[in-house]
Coordinates of C-alpha atoms in Angstrom, one line a residue:
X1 CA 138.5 87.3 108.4
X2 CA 136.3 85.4 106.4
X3 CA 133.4 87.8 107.6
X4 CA 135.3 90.9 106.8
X5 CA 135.9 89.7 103.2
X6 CA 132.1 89.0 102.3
X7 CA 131.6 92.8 103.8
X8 CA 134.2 94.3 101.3
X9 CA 132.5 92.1 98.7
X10 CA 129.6 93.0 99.4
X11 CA 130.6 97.1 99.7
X12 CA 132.5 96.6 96.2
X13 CA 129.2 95.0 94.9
X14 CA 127.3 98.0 95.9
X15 CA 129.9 100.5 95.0
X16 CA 129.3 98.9 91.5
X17 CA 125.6 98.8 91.1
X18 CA 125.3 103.0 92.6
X19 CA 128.4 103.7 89.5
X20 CA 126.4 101.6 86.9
X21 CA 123.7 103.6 88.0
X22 CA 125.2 107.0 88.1
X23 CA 126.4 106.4 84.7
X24 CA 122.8 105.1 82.7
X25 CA 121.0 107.9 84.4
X26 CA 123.3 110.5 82.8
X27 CA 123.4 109.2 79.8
X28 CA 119.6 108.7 79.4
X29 CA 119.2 112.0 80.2
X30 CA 121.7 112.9 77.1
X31 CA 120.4 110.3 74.9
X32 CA 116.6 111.7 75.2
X33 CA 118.3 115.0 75.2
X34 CA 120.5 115.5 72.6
X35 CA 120.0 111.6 70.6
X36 CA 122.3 108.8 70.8
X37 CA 124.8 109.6 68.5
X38 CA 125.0 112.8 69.7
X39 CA 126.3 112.4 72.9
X40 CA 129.5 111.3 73.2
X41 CA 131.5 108.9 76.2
X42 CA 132.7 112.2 77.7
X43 CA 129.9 113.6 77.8
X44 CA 128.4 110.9 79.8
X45 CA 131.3 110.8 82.3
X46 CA 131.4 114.8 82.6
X47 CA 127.8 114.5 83.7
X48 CA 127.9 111.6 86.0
X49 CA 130.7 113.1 87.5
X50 CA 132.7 109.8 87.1
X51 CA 136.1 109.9 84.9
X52 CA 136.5 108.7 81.6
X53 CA 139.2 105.3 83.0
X54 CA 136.8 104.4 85.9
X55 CA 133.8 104.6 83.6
X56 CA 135.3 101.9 81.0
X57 CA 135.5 99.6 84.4
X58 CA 132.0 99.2 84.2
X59 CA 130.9 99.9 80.1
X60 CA 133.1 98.9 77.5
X61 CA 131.2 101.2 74.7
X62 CA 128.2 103.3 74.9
X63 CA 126.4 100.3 73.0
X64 CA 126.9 98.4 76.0
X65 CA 125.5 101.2 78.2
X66 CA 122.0 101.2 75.9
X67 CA 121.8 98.2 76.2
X68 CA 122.0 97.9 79.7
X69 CA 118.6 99.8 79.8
X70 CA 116.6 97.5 78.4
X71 CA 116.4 96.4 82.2
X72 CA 115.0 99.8 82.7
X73 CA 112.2 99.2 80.2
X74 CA 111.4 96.1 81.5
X75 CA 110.9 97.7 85.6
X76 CA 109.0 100.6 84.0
X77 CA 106.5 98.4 82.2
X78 CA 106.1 95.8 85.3
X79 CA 105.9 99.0 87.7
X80 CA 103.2 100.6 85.5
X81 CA 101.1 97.6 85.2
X82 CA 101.5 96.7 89.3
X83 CA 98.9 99.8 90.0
X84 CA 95.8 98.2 90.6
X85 CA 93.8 101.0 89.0
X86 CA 93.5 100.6 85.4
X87 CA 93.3 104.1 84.5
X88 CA 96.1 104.9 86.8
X89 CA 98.1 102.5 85.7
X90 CA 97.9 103.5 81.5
X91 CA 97.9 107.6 82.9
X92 CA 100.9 106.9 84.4
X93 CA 102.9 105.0 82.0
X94 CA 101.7 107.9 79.4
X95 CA 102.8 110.6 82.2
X96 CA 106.4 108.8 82.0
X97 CA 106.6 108.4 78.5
X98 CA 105.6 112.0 77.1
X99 CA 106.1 114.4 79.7
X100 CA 109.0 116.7 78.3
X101 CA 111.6 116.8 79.5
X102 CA 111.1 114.3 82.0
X103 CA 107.6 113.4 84.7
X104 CA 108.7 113.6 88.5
X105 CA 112.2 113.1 87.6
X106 CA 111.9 110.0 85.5
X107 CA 113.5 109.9 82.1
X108 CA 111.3 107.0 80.0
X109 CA 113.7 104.2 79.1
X110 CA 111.1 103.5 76.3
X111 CA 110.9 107.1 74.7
X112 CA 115.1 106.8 74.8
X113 CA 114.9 103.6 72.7
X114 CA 112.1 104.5 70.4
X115 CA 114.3 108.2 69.4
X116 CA 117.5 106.0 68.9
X117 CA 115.7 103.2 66.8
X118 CA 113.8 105.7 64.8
X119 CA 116.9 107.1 63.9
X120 CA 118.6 104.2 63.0
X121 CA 121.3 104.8 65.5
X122 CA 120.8 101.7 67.4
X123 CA 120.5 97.8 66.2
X124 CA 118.5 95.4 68.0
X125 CA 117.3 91.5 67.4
X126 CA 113.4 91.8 67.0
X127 CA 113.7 89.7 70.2
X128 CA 115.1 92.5 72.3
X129 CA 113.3 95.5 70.9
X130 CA 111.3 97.2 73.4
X131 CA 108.6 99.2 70.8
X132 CA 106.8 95.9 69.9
X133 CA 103.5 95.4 67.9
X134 CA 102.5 93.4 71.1
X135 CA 102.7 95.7 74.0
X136 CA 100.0 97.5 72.5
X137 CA 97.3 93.9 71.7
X138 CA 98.8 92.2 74.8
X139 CA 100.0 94.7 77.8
X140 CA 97.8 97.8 76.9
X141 CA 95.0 95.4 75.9
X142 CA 95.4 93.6 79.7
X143 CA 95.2 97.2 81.0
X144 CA 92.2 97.7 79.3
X145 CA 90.3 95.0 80.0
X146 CA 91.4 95.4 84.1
X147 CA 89.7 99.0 83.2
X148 CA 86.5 97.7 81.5
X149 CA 85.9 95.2 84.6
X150 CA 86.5 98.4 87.1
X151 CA 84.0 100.2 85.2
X152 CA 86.1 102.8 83.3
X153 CA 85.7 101.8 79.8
X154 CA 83.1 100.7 77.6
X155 CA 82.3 97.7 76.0
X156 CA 84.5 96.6 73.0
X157 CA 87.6 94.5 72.2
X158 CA 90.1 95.8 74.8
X159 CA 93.1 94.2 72.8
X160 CA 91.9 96.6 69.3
X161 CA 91.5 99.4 72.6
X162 CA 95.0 98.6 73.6
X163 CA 96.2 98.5 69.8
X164 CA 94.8 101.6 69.2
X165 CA 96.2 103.5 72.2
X166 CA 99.8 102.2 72.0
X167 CA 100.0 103.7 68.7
X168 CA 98.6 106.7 69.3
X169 CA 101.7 106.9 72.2
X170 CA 104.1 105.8 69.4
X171 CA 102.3 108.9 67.5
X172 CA 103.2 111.0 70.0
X173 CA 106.5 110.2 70.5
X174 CA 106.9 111.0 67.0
X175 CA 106.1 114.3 67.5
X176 CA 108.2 114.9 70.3
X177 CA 111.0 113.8 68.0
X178 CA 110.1 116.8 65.4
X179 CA 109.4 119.2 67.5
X180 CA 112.3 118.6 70.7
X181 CA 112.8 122.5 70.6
X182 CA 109.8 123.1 73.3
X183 CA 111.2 123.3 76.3
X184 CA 107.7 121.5 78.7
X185 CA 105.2 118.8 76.9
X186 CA 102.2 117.6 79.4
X187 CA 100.3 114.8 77.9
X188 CA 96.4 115.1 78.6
X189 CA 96.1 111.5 79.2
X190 CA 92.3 112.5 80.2
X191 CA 91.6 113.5 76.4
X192 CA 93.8 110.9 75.4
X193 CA 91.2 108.0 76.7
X194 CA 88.2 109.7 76.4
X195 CA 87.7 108.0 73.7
X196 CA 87.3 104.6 75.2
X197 CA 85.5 105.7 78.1
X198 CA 81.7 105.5 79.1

């Protein structure tokens, strides 16, 4: 008895996590689609497919379901940075964070948080924000330096080099922001580092 009931735990712990997920990967698609305040509750449960009732078993507000993918932000930046190759580490991130709509099926937690805060639509403690001064110095400048020692990039201060290119990527996104009534965007990440190349 005791067995069956940590199965049925388990089974309801997993039922959970694949509705949690059903629901923030709809409405990440919607929020980078159509903005934050735009999309409403219902729209989120029409496209996960999940009813209105069931979804308010596992977010209370759509604040609460933005927030929960700030855990997204944090796997795409660790996942990014876990590929040996420098270059193919930053060309990736890029790849996820400007390819319009989305690259390989991936819709950038980062890009979704950076439209909402932009527009003032969503309120964050410094703490949590995820569009920091220091992921450009610190994880971009990391990155960089990993490149330099592989050979990729030339000499120079790879934190300024990692300053630099995390706002040219806020730059971007900026753009993407105007100008969301093109259907495809492909970032040349290639051009894009040139610069810092030997």
């Amino acid at each position: 008895k005791r067995f069956t009931m940590a199965m049925s735990l388990e089974k309801q712990q997993q039922t959970t996590q694949l509705r949690r997920k059903q629901i923030i990967d709809a409405a990440m698609e919607l929020f980078d689609q159509n903005g934050y305040s735009n999309t409403k509750i219902s729209d989120i449960t029409k496209k996960a497919g999940i009813s209105k009732g069931l979804t308010y078993r596992y977010f209370t507000s759509k604040e609460e379901i933005v927030t929960a993918v700030l855990d997204r932000v944090d796997a795409c930046i660790t996942e990014c940075a876990n590929v040996e190759d420098a270059v193919e580490a930053i060309t990736l991130f890029t790849r996820r964070l400007l390819s319009y709509p989305c690259y390989e099926g991936y819709v950038p937690p980062i890009r979704v948080f950076f439209t909402a805060l932009m527009r003032e639509e969503v309120h964050l403690e410094e703490s949590l924000n995820p569009i920091s001064e220091e992921i450009g110095r610190d994880y971009f400048g990391k990155l960089f330096k990993r490149g330099q020692k592989q050979g990729y990039f030339r000499d120079g201060d790879p934190e300024l080099f990692g300053d630099m290119y995390w706002k040219s990527l806020i730059g971007y996104m900026g753009i993407m922001k105007v100008h969301k009534n093109e259907t495809k965007y492909n970032p040349d990440v290639d051009k894009m580092l040139s610069v810092f190349k030997k």
